[in-house]
């Protein structure tokens, strides 16, 4: 069953129905309820002959901290649904879940639901869920859902309700994050997404939580570039596990005491996937092998951080100092006596760079280091082992006197589009859907424009005192570049990833549904449309008469810029 979230769910991020509660249970007065009632009316003293004081105190404590019933959820990943004729992998997976874990409260899918992120694949996956499974399914995007998508998060959100979730139960919350990057393979959790995560963790008030996203963190392959910011945040809260996918294998390892668990890729009917039983005190991981028809207990994690030996608080920061041409690293409470690996900007350093290792200090010789910011990490005792201690820090090498840094700012989201310059302003589109205008001299804010929930991949274009850009939400937007005020918006057929251009008297732009459009710059009226076989991602070239562009259908086109008439089409081979 797939449920489109209500408005409350969208904004409060979901408290699903709890299948643990049995609505058919007859209404009976439990002795805890009875004691609570008489205590609340001041009659408890009259019952000392029936309930001794110690028993009454014990019952009161039980009532204050009731032991939750056991409940289950299932974690799968990487079904890679496509539009082919074969049975959908999601359907096969869910059929096995129904058989093996009928007691589960809900299911989470940590991404790569589709092979390409195309709308027809998303539709097929959603249909498989609706037709096969009668429990809530919470899905997030993986790199396959984002890398070749024609409509980005817009298409995913329209079918699966959201791109991040909070599923809160009595004694545990599962929080799912968006770590996808549109049109890219790797993973990244935007600063705005981490702010959202911390807001949700604060609301839990110390309740145990699991965090889920697609790419496994702190992996030797460095799929994710947000490990430092993420684990510095998680260290301050009662987070017992991170759930992921991507590698198509069931695995588990620890990072700074937090368990990382990946599910197998259920695109294969042989894949081993995960099921969690949440008891009053522990989260117990089981793995399901459909081929062997086996369920095996893997590990158990206490919900109480003290029982895990965890102290919630700031993560020790790696300190760095440059002394006589060598970088000295130290962490206040870290010991490297058992060994250490070092990574610089996600790349494992050659051991010859380790000049000296002491239990508390590390000396590095970093040759030919260009100016700029670097992330450095130490991993003890070694990268890739089952229990790792990661510490992060930053190295900054100042530019020489010939290069002057005028200013530097951090925006709440990543940037994948080219900025535009208008007079004394630089205008920047971000992955949060916000367009920022900053003063080129100081970096101070001039104005902001929120285009919606989806990333701006279409770079802003300035022409005759107007600014134009496209949105994933299927619109072309025109703003006053001086003030950021909206002049017009024009709905188009398909998400806009490509950057527009002016050709003659028209604004030209391609869409995710394969339309090349000519719009009137003054009001957004569509003058002509030309259809191709797939996504148009790039800006066309213009020679004064014709437009030249390629599309994801493997063809290259020449079209008259004034009329949209086809000049020629060539099949391209690679």
Coordinates of C-alpha atoms in Angstrom, one line a residue:
X1 CA 0.0 0.0 0.0
X2 CA 1.3 3.4 -0.9
X3 CA -0.3 6.4 0.9
X4 CA -0.1 9.9 -0.3
X5 CA 0.7 12.0 2.8
X6 CA -1.7 14.5 4.2
X7 CA -0.8 18.1 4.6
X8 CA 0.1 17.4 8.2
X9 CA 2.3 14.6 7.2
X10 CA 4.1 16.7 4.6
X11 CA 4.8 19.5 7.1
X12 CA 5.3 17.4 10.2
X13 CA 7.0 14.6 8.3
X14 CA 4.8 11.7 9.0
X15 CA 3.6 9.8 12.0
X16 CA 2.2 6.7 10.2
X17 CA -0.6 4.5 11.5
X18 CA 0.8 2.1 14.1
X19 CA -0.1 -1.5 13.2
X20 CA 1.1 -2.6 16.6
X21 CA -2.1 -1.3 18.2
X22 CA -4.9 -3.8 17.8
X23 CA -8.2 -2.0 17.2
X24 CA -10.1 -5.2 17.9
X25 CA -8.9 -5.5 21.5
X26 CA -11.9 -5.3 23.8
X27 CA -12.1 -2.4 26.2
X28 CA -10.7 -3.8 29.5
X29 CA -9.5 -1.9 32.6
X30 CA -5.9 -2.8 33.2
X31 CA -4.6 -2.7 36.7
X32 CA -2.2 0.1 35.8
X33 CA -5.1 2.2 34.5
X34 CA -7.0 1.4 37.7
X35 CA -4.1 2.4 40.0
X36 CA -3.6 5.6 37.9
X37 CA -7.2 6.4 38.3
X38 CA -7.5 6.0 42.0
X39 CA -4.1 7.8 42.6
X40 CA -5.4 10.7 40.5
X41 CA -8.5 11.0 42.8
X42 CA -6.5 10.9 46.0
X43 CA -7.9 7.5 47.0
X44 CA -4.6 5.5 46.9
X45 CA -4.3 5.5 50.7
X46 CA -7.5 3.7 51.1
X47 CA -6.1 0.7 49.1
X48 CA -3.0 0.1 51.2
X49 CA -4.6 -3.0 52.6
X50 CA -5.1 -4.4 49.1
X51 CA -1.9 -3.0 47.5
X52 CA 1.1 -2.6 49.8
X53 CA 3.1 0.6 49.4
X54 CA 6.0 -1.1 47.5
X55 CA 3.6 -2.7 45.1
X56 CA 1.8 0.6 44.6
X57 CA 5.1 2.4 43.9
X58 CA 6.1 -0.3 41.4
X59 CA 2.8 -0.1 39.6
X60 CA 3.1 3.7 39.5
X61 CA 6.6 3.4 38.0
X62 CA 5.3 0.9 35.4
X63 CA 2.6 3.3 34.5
X64 CA 5.1 6.2 34.1
X65 CA 7.4 4.1 31.9
X66 CA 5.3 1.5 30.1
X67 CA 7.2 -1.2 28.2
X68 CA 6.4 -0.8 24.5
X69 CA 5.2 -3.8 22.6
X70 CA 7.6 -5.3 20.1
X71 CA 7.2 -4.0 16.6
X72 CA 8.9 -4.6 13.2
X73 CA 9.9 -2.8 10.1
X74 CA 11.7 -3.9 6.9
X75 CA 14.5 -2.2 5.1
X76 CA 15.1 -2.9 1.4
X77 CA 16.9 -1.0 -1.3
X78 CA 17.9 -0.9 -5.0
X79 CA 15.0 -2.5 -6.8
X80 CA 15.9 -0.7 -10.1
X81 CA 12.5 -1.0 -11.6
X82 CA 12.4 -0.3 -15.4
X83 CA 9.7 -0.2 -18.0
X84 CA 10.4 -3.7 -19.4
X85 CA 8.0 -6.6 -19.8
X86 CA 9.4 -8.7 -17.0
X87 CA 7.8 -8.8 -13.5
X88 CA 8.9 -5.8 -11.5
X89 CA 11.6 -6.5 -8.9
X90 CA 9.7 -4.4 -6.3
X91 CA 6.7 -6.8 -6.7
X92 CA 8.9 -9.9 -6.1
X93 CA 10.5 -8.2 -3.1
X94 CA 7.2 -7.2 -1.5
X95 CA 5.7 -10.6 -2.0
X96 CA 8.5 -12.1 0.0
X97 CA 8.2 -9.5 2.7
X98 CA 4.4 -10.3 3.0
X99 CA 5.3 -13.9 3.5
X100 CA 8.3 -13.6 5.8
X101 CA 7.3 -10.6 7.9
X102 CA 3.5 -10.2 8.0
X103 CA 3.9 -8.5 11.4
X104 CA 5.9 -5.5 10.0
X105 CA 4.5 -2.0 10.7
X106 CA 6.0 -0.4 7.7
X107 CA 8.8 -0.7 5.1
X108 CA 11.5 1.7 4.1
X109 CA 13.3 1.7 0.7
X110 CA 16.7 3.6 0.7
X111 CA 16.7 4.4 -3.0
X112 CA 17.4 3.3 -6.5
X113 CA 13.8 2.4 -6.9
X114 CA 14.2 2.8 -10.6
X115 CA 16.9 2.3 -13.2
X116 CA 16.8 5.8 -14.7
X117 CA 14.4 7.9 -12.7
X118 CA 12.0 8.2 -15.7
X119 CA 8.4 8.8 -15.0
X120 CA 7.2 5.6 -16.5
X121 CA 9.6 3.6 -14.3
X122 CA 8.4 5.5 -11.2
X123 CA 4.8 4.8 -12.2
X124 CA 5.6 1.1 -12.5
X125 CA 7.3 0.9 -9.1
X126 CA 4.4 2.8 -7.5
X127 CA 1.9 0.4 -9.1
X128 CA 3.9 -2.6 -7.8
X129 CA 3.7 -1.2 -4.3
X130 CA 0.0 -0.4 -4.5
X131 CA -0.9 -3.8 -6.0
X132 CA 1.3 -6.0 -3.8
X133 CA 1.7 -4.5 -0.4
X134 CA -0.9 -3.3 2.2
X135 CA 1.5 -1.6 4.7
X136 CA 3.0 1.9 4.5
X137 CA 6.1 2.2 2.3
X138 CA 8.5 5.1 2.7
X139 CA 10.9 5.7 -0.2
X140 CA 13.7 8.0 -0.9
X141 CA 15.8 8.7 -4.0
X142 CA 19.1 7.0 -4.9
X143 CA 21.6 8.0 -7.6
X144 CA 19.8 6.0 -10.3
X145 CA 16.6 7.9 -9.5
X146 CA 18.5 11.2 -9.9
X147 CA 21.3 10.7 -12.4
X148 CA 19.3 10.3 -15.6
X149 CA 16.0 11.8 -14.4
X150 CA 14.1 14.0 -16.8
X151 CA 12.2 15.7 -14.0
X152 CA 14.4 15.4 -10.8
X153 CA 12.8 15.4 -7.4
X154 CA 9.6 16.8 -8.9
X155 CA 8.6 13.5 -10.5
X156 CA 9.6 11.5 -7.5
X157 CA 7.7 13.7 -5.0
X158 CA 4.6 13.6 -7.2
X159 CA 4.4 9.8 -7.0
X160 CA 5.9 9.0 -3.6
X161 CA 4.8 11.9 -1.5
X162 CA 8.1 13.4 -0.3
X163 CA 11.9 13.0 -0.5
X164 CA 12.5 12.8 3.3
X165 CA 10.4 11.4 6.1
X166 CA 10.1 11.0 9.9
X167 CA 8.4 7.7 10.9
X168 CA 8.0 8.0 14.7
X169 CA 6.9 5.1 16.8
X170 CA 6.7 4.8 20.6
X171 CA 10.3 4.1 21.4
X172 CA 12.2 4.8 18.1
X173 CA 12.0 7.1 15.1
X174 CA 13.3 6.3 11.6
X175 CA 14.3 9.5 9.7
X176 CA 14.9 9.2 6.0
X177 CA 17.1 11.9 4.2
X178 CA 17.6 13.0 0.7
X179 CA 21.2 12.4 -0.3
X180 CA 20.7 12.4 -4.0
X181 CA 22.4 14.9 -6.5
X182 CA 20.5 15.5 -9.7
X183 CA 22.3 14.3 -12.8
X184 CA 25.2 12.9 -10.7
X185 CA 26.4 9.5 -9.5
X186 CA 27.7 10.5 -6.0
X187 CA 25.8 11.3 -2.9
X188 CA 25.6 14.6 -1.0
X189 CA 23.5 15.8 1.9
X190 CA 22.9 19.5 1.5
X191 CA 23.4 21.8 4.6
X192 CA 19.6 22.6 4.5
X193 CA 18.9 18.9 4.7
X194 CA 21.1 18.6 7.8
X195 CA 19.4 21.5 9.4
X196 CA 16.1 19.7 8.8
X197 CA 17.5 16.6 10.3
X198 CA 18.7 18.3 13.4
X199 CA 15.3 19.9 13.8
X200 CA 13.7 16.5 13.8
X201 CA 16.2 15.0 16.2
X202 CA 15.6 17.9 18.7
X203 CA 11.9 17.2 18.5
X204 CA 12.5 13.6 19.6
X205 CA 13.7 14.7 23.0
X206 CA 16.3 12.0 23.4
X207 CA 14.3 9.2 21.9
X208 CA 16.4 6.7 19.9
X209 CA 16.6 7.2 16.1
X210 CA 17.8 5.5 13.0
X211 CA 18.8 7.6 10.0
X212 CA 18.4 6.4 6.4
X213 CA 19.7 7.5 3.0
X214 CA 21.1 5.9 -0.1
X215 CA 24.9 6.0 -0.2
X216 CA 26.7 4.2 2.7
X217 CA 28.8 6.7 4.7
X218 CA 32.5 6.4 5.5
X219 CA 32.9 3.7 2.9
X220 CA 36.4 3.2 1.3
X221 CA 34.9 4.1 -2.1
X222 CA 33.8 7.5 -0.7
X223 CA 30.3 7.5 -2.2
X224 CA 29.2 10.4 0.0
X225 CA 30.9 13.7 0.5
X226 CA 29.0 14.7 3.6
X227 CA 30.5 12.3 6.2
X228 CA 32.1 15.0 8.3
X229 CA 29.0 17.3 8.7
X230 CA 26.7 14.3 9.2
X231 CA 28.7 12.5 11.9
X232 CA 29.4 15.7 13.8
X233 CA 25.7 16.2 14.0
X234 CA 24.8 12.6 14.8
X235 CA 27.3 12.6 17.7
X236 CA 25.1 15.0 19.7
X237 CA 21.9 12.8 19.5
X238 CA 20.7 9.3 20.4
X239 CA 21.3 7.9 16.9
X240 CA 22.0 4.1 17.0
X241 CA 22.2 3.2 13.3
X242 CA 22.5 4.5 9.8
X243 CA 20.6 2.5 7.1
X244 CA 21.7 2.6 3.5
X245 CA 21.9 0.7 0.2
X246 CA 23.7 1.4 -3.1
X247 CA 26.3 -1.4 -2.9
X248 CA 23.8 -4.3 -3.5
X249 CA 25.1 -6.2 -0.5
X250 CA 24.1 -6.8 3.1
X251 CA 26.8 -5.4 5.3
X252 CA 27.3 -3.8 8.7
X253 CA 30.1 -1.8 10.3
X254 CA 30.5 0.9 13.0
X255 CA 31.5 4.5 12.6
X256 CA 32.2 6.3 15.9
X257 CA 30.0 3.7 17.7
X258 CA 27.1 4.2 15.3
X259 CA 26.1 1.0 13.5
X260 CA 25.9 1.3 9.7
X261 CA 23.7 -1.3 8.0
X262 CA 23.2 -1.8 4.2
X263 CA 20.5 -3.9 2.6
X264 CA 21.1 -6.1 -0.4
X265 CA 19.9 -4.9 -3.8
X266 CA 16.4 -6.4 -4.2
X267 CA 16.7 -6.0 -8.0
X268 CA 17.8 -9.6 -7.6
X269 CA 15.3 -12.1 -6.1
X270 CA 18.3 -13.7 -4.4
X271 CA 19.2 -10.5 -2.5
X272 CA 19.4 -10.6 1.3
X273 CA 17.5 -7.7 2.9
X274 CA 17.0 -6.4 6.4
X275 CA 14.2 -6.6 9.0
X276 CA 14.3 -4.9 12.4
X277 CA 12.5 -6.0 15.6
X278 CA 12.2 -3.1 18.0
X279 CA 11.7 -4.3 21.6
X280 CA 11.4 -2.3 24.8
X281 CA 15.2 -2.1 25.1
X282 CA 16.8 -3.1 21.9
X283 CA 16.8 -2.9 18.1
X284 CA 17.4 -6.3 16.7
X285 CA 18.6 -6.8 13.1
X286 CA 17.6 -9.9 11.1
X287 CA 18.6 -10.7 7.6
X288 CA 16.2 -12.4 5.2
X289 CA 17.5 -14.8 2.5
X290 CA 14.6 -15.5 0.2
X291 CA 16.5 -18.3 -1.7
X292 CA 17.3 -20.3 1.4
X293 CA 14.0 -19.3 3.0
X294 CA 16.0 -18.3 6.1
X295 CA 15.8 -15.5 8.7
X296 CA 19.0 -15.0 10.6
X297 CA 19.6 -12.8 13.7
X298 CA 22.6 -10.6 13.0
X299 CA 23.0 -8.1 15.9
X300 CA 21.2 -6.2 18.7
X301 CA 21.7 -2.6 19.6
X302 CA 20.5 -1.1 22.9
X303 CA 18.1 1.9 22.5
X304 CA 19.7 3.5 25.6
X305 CA 23.0 5.2 24.6
X306 CA 24.6 4.5 27.9
X307 CA 24.1 0.8 27.3
X308 CA 25.9 1.3 24.0
X309 CA 28.8 3.1 25.8
X310 CA 27.9 6.3 24.0
X311 CA 28.2 9.8 25.4
X312 CA 26.2 12.3 23.4
X313 CA 28.1 15.5 22.7
X314 CA 30.3 17.3 20.3
X315 CA 32.7 15.1 18.3
X316 CA 36.4 15.8 18.9
X317 CA 37.7 17.9 16.1
X318 CA 41.0 17.2 14.4
X319 CA 43.4 20.1 15.1
X320 CA 46.0 21.0 12.5
X321 CA 49.0 23.3 12.6
X322 CA 51.8 23.8 10.1
X323 CA 55.2 23.8 11.7
X324 CA 58.4 24.0 9.6
X325 CA 56.7 22.9 6.5
X326 CA 54.9 19.9 8.0
X327 CA 51.3 19.6 9.2
X328 CA 50.8 18.4 12.7
X329 CA 47.5 16.8 13.6
X330 CA 46.0 16.0 17.0
X331 CA 42.7 15.1 18.5
X332 CA 42.1 15.6 22.3
X333 CA 40.8 12.2 23.2
X334 CA 42.0 10.1 20.3
X335 CA 44.8 7.5 20.3
X336 CA 46.4 6.2 17.1
X337 CA 48.7 3.7 18.8
X338 CA 46.9 0.8 17.1
X339 CA 47.3 2.4 13.6
X340 CA 45.7 5.0 11.5
X341 CA 44.8 5.9 7.9
X342 CA 44.6 9.5 6.7
X343 CA 42.3 10.9 3.9
X344 CA 42.7 14.3 2.3
X345 CA 39.6 15.5 0.4
X346 CA 38.2 11.9 0.3
X347 CA 41.4 10.4 -1.1
X348 CA 43.5 7.9 0.9
X349 CA 47.0 9.2 1.4
X350 CA 50.0 7.2 0.6
X351 CA 51.7 5.9 3.8
X352 CA 54.9 7.6 2.8
X353 CA 53.3 10.9 3.7
X354 CA 53.1 9.8 7.3
X355 CA 56.3 11.2 8.7
X356 CA 55.7 10.1 12.3
X357 CA 52.9 8.6 14.2
X358 CA 52.5 9.0 18.0
X359 CA 49.7 7.9 20.2
X360 CA 48.3 11.4 20.3
X361 CA 49.9 13.3 17.4
X362 CA 50.4 12.7 13.7
X363 CA 52.9 14.5 11.5
X364 CA 52.3 14.8 7.7
X365 CA 54.3 16.1 4.9
X366 CA 51.9 17.5 2.2
X367 CA 53.9 18.4 -0.9
X368 CA 52.6 20.5 -3.8
X369 CA 49.4 21.5 -1.9
X370 CA 47.6 24.2 -3.8
X371 CA 46.0 27.1 -1.9
X372 CA 42.4 26.6 -0.6
X373 CA 40.4 24.5 1.8
X374 CA 40.9 20.8 2.4
X375 CA 39.1 18.3 4.5
X376 CA 41.3 15.9 6.4
X377 CA 40.2 12.8 8.2
X378 CA 41.9 10.2 10.4
X379 CA 40.5 6.6 10.5
X380 CA 41.6 4.4 13.4
X381 CA 42.7 1.7 13.3
X382 CA 42.2 1.4 9.5
X383 CA 39.8 2.3 6.7
X384 CA 37.3 -0.4 6.0
X385 CA 37.4 -2.4 9.2
X386 CA 34.2 -3.3 11.1
X387 CA 34.7 -0.8 13.9
X388 CA 36.2 2.6 12.9
X389 CA 36.9 5.8 14.7
X390 CA 36.7 8.8 12.3
X391 CA 37.9 12.3 13.2
X392 CA 37.7 15.2 10.8
X393 CA 39.4 18.6 10.5
X394 CA 40.2 21.3 8.0
X395 CA 43.4 22.5 6.5
X396 CA 43.5 25.9 4.9
X397 CA 46.5 27.0 2.8
X398 CA 46.4 30.7 2.2
X399 CA 46.9 31.9 -1.3
X400 CA 50.0 33.9 -2.1
X401 CA 50.0 37.6 -2.4
X402 CA 49.1 37.6 -6.1
X403 CA 45.6 36.1 -5.3
X404 CA 43.3 38.1 -3.0
X405 CA 40.2 36.4 -1.6
X406 CA 37.6 39.1 -1.6
X407 CA 34.9 37.3 0.3
X408 CA 33.5 33.8 0.9
X409 CA 30.0 32.7 1.9
X410 CA 28.2 29.4 2.7
X411 CA 24.8 29.0 1.3
X412 CA 22.2 26.5 2.7
X413 CA 22.3 24.3 -0.4
X414 CA 24.6 23.1 -3.1
X415 CA 25.1 24.8 -6.5
X416 CA 25.0 23.0 -9.8
X417 CA 24.3 25.9 -12.2
X418 CA 26.4 28.7 -13.5
X419 CA 26.0 32.1 -11.8
X420 CA 25.1 35.3 -13.7
X421 CA 26.4 38.8 -13.3
X422 CA 24.1 41.8 -13.4
X423 CA 25.9 45.1 -12.8
X424 CA 27.3 44.9 -9.2
X425 CA 25.5 41.6 -8.4
X426 CA 26.2 37.9 -8.8
X427 CA 23.0 35.8 -9.1
X428 CA 23.2 32.2 -7.9
X429 CA 20.8 29.3 -8.3
X430 CA 20.8 26.6 -5.6
X431 CA 19.6 23.0 -5.1
X432 CA 17.0 24.2 -2.6
X433 CA 15.2 26.1 -5.3
X434 CA 16.3 29.6 -4.0
X435 CA 17.9 32.1 -6.3
X436 CA 20.4 34.4 -4.4
X437 CA 21.6 37.8 -5.5
X438 CA 24.8 39.0 -3.7
X439 CA 26.9 42.1 -3.9
X440 CA 30.0 41.4 -5.9
X441 CA 32.2 43.6 -3.7
X442 CA 31.0 42.5 -0.2
X443 CA 29.0 39.3 -0.7
X444 CA 26.1 40.9 1.2
X445 CA 22.6 39.8 0.2
X446 CA 20.7 42.0 -2.3
X447 CA 17.6 39.8 -2.7
X448 CA 16.4 36.2 -2.7
X449 CA 13.7 34.5 -4.8
X450 CA 12.2 31.1 -3.8
X451 CA 11.2 29.2 -6.9
X452 CA 9.8 26.2 -5.1
X453 CA 11.0 22.9 -3.5
X454 CA 13.2 21.7 -6.4
X455 CA 16.7 22.4 -7.4
X456 CA 17.6 25.2 -9.9
X457 CA 19.8 23.5 -12.6
X458 CA 19.0 26.0 -15.3
X459 CA 21.5 28.8 -15.0
X460 CA 20.1 32.3 -14.9
X461 CA 20.3 34.4 -18.1
X462 CA 20.3 38.2 -18.2
X463 CA 18.8 40.0 -21.3
X464 CA 17.6 43.6 -21.5
X465 CA 17.2 44.2 -17.8
X466 CA 15.4 40.9 -17.3
X467 CA 16.5 37.6 -15.7
X468 CA 15.3 34.3 -17.0
X469 CA 15.7 30.7 -15.7
X470 CA 13.8 27.4 -15.8
X471 CA 12.6 25.2 -12.9
X472 CA 12.3 21.5 -12.2
X473 CA 8.7 22.3 -11.4
X474 CA 7.9 22.9 -15.1
X475 CA 8.1 26.7 -15.4
X476 CA 10.1 29.4 -17.0
X477 CA 10.5 32.4 -14.6
X478 CA 11.2 36.0 -15.5
X479 CA 12.5 38.4 -12.7
X480 CA 13.7 41.9 -12.4
X481 CA 17.4 41.4 -11.7
X482 CA 17.7 44.6 -9.7
X483 CA 15.0 43.7 -7.2
X484 CA 14.2 40.0 -7.6
X485 CA 10.6 40.8 -8.2
X486 CA 8.7 38.3 -10.3
X487 CA 7.5 39.7 -13.7
X488 CA 6.0 36.5 -15.1
X489 CA 6.0 32.7 -15.0
X490 CA 5.1 30.5 -17.9
X491 CA 4.2 26.8 -17.4
X492 CA 5.9 24.5 -19.8
X493 CA 5.6 20.8 -20.7
X494 CA 8.4 19.2 -18.7
X495 CA 11.0 20.1 -16.1
X496 CA 13.7 22.5 -17.2
X497 CA 17.2 21.4 -16.6
X498 CA 18.8 23.2 -19.6
X499 CA 19.9 26.8 -19.5
X500 CA 17.9 29.1 -21.8
X501 CA 19.4 31.4 -24.5
X502 CA 18.3 34.4 -26.5
X503 CA 18.1 33.7 -30.2
X504 CA 16.8 36.6 -32.3
X505 CA 13.7 37.9 -30.7
X506 CA 12.9 34.7 -28.7
X507 CA 13.9 33.0 -25.5
X508 CA 14.8 29.4 -26.4
X509 CA 14.9 26.5 -23.9
X510 CA 14.6 22.7 -23.9
X511 CA 12.6 20.6 -21.4
X512 CA 12.8 17.2 -19.8
X513 CA 9.9 15.9 -22.0
X514 CA 11.8 16.6 -25.2
X515 CA 10.3 20.0 -26.2
X516 CA 12.4 22.8 -27.6
X517 CA 10.4 26.0 -27.0
X518 CA 10.6 29.6 -28.2
X519 CA 9.0 32.1 -25.8
X520 CA 8.3 35.8 -26.0
X521 CA 10.8 37.4 -23.6
X522 CA 8.3 40.1 -22.7
X523 CA 5.5 37.9 -21.3
X524 CA 6.4 34.2 -21.7
X525 CA 4.0 33.4 -24.5
X526 CA 5.1 30.3 -26.4
X527 CA 5.7 31.1 -30.0
X528 CA 6.6 27.7 -31.3
X529 CA 7.3 24.1 -30.1
X530 CA 9.5 21.4 -31.6
X531 CA 9.4 17.8 -30.2
X532 CA 12.3 15.4 -30.0
X533 CA 12.5 11.8 -28.6
X534 CA 13.9 12.5 -25.1
X535 CA 15.3 14.9 -22.6
X536 CA 17.0 18.1 -23.8
X537 CA 19.7 18.8 -21.2
X538 CA 21.9 21.4 -23.0
X539 CA 21.7 24.9 -24.3
X540 CA 21.4 25.1 -28.2
X541 CA 24.1 26.8 -30.3
X542 CA 22.8 29.6 -32.5
X543 CA 24.4 30.9 -35.8
X544 CA 22.0 33.8 -36.4
X545 CA 19.6 31.7 -38.3
X546 CA 19.4 28.1 -36.9
X547 CA 19.6 26.4 -33.5
X548 CA 21.7 23.3 -33.1
X549 CA 21.3 20.9 -30.3
X550 CA 21.4 17.2 -29.2
X551 CA 19.0 15.2 -27.1
X552 CA 19.0 12.0 -25.1
X553 CA 17.4 10.2 -28.0
X554 CA 20.8 9.9 -29.7
X555 CA 20.0 12.5 -32.4
X556 CA 21.3 15.9 -33.3
X557 CA 19.0 18.6 -34.6
X558 CA 19.0 21.8 -36.7
X559 CA 15.9 24.0 -36.3
X560 CA 15.1 27.4 -37.7
X561 CA 15.2 29.8 -34.7
X562 CA 12.4 32.1 -36.0
X563 CA 9.8 29.5 -36.9
X564 CA 10.8 26.2 -35.3
X565 CA 10.8 24.4 -38.6
X566 CA 13.1 21.4 -38.9
X567 CA 16.2 22.0 -41.0
X568 CA 17.8 18.5 -40.6
X569 CA 18.2 15.6 -38.2
X570 CA 21.2 13.3 -37.9
X571 CA 21.4 10.0 -36.0
X572 CA 24.5 10.1 -33.7
X573 CA 26.6 7.0 -32.9
X574 CA 29.0 6.7 -30.0

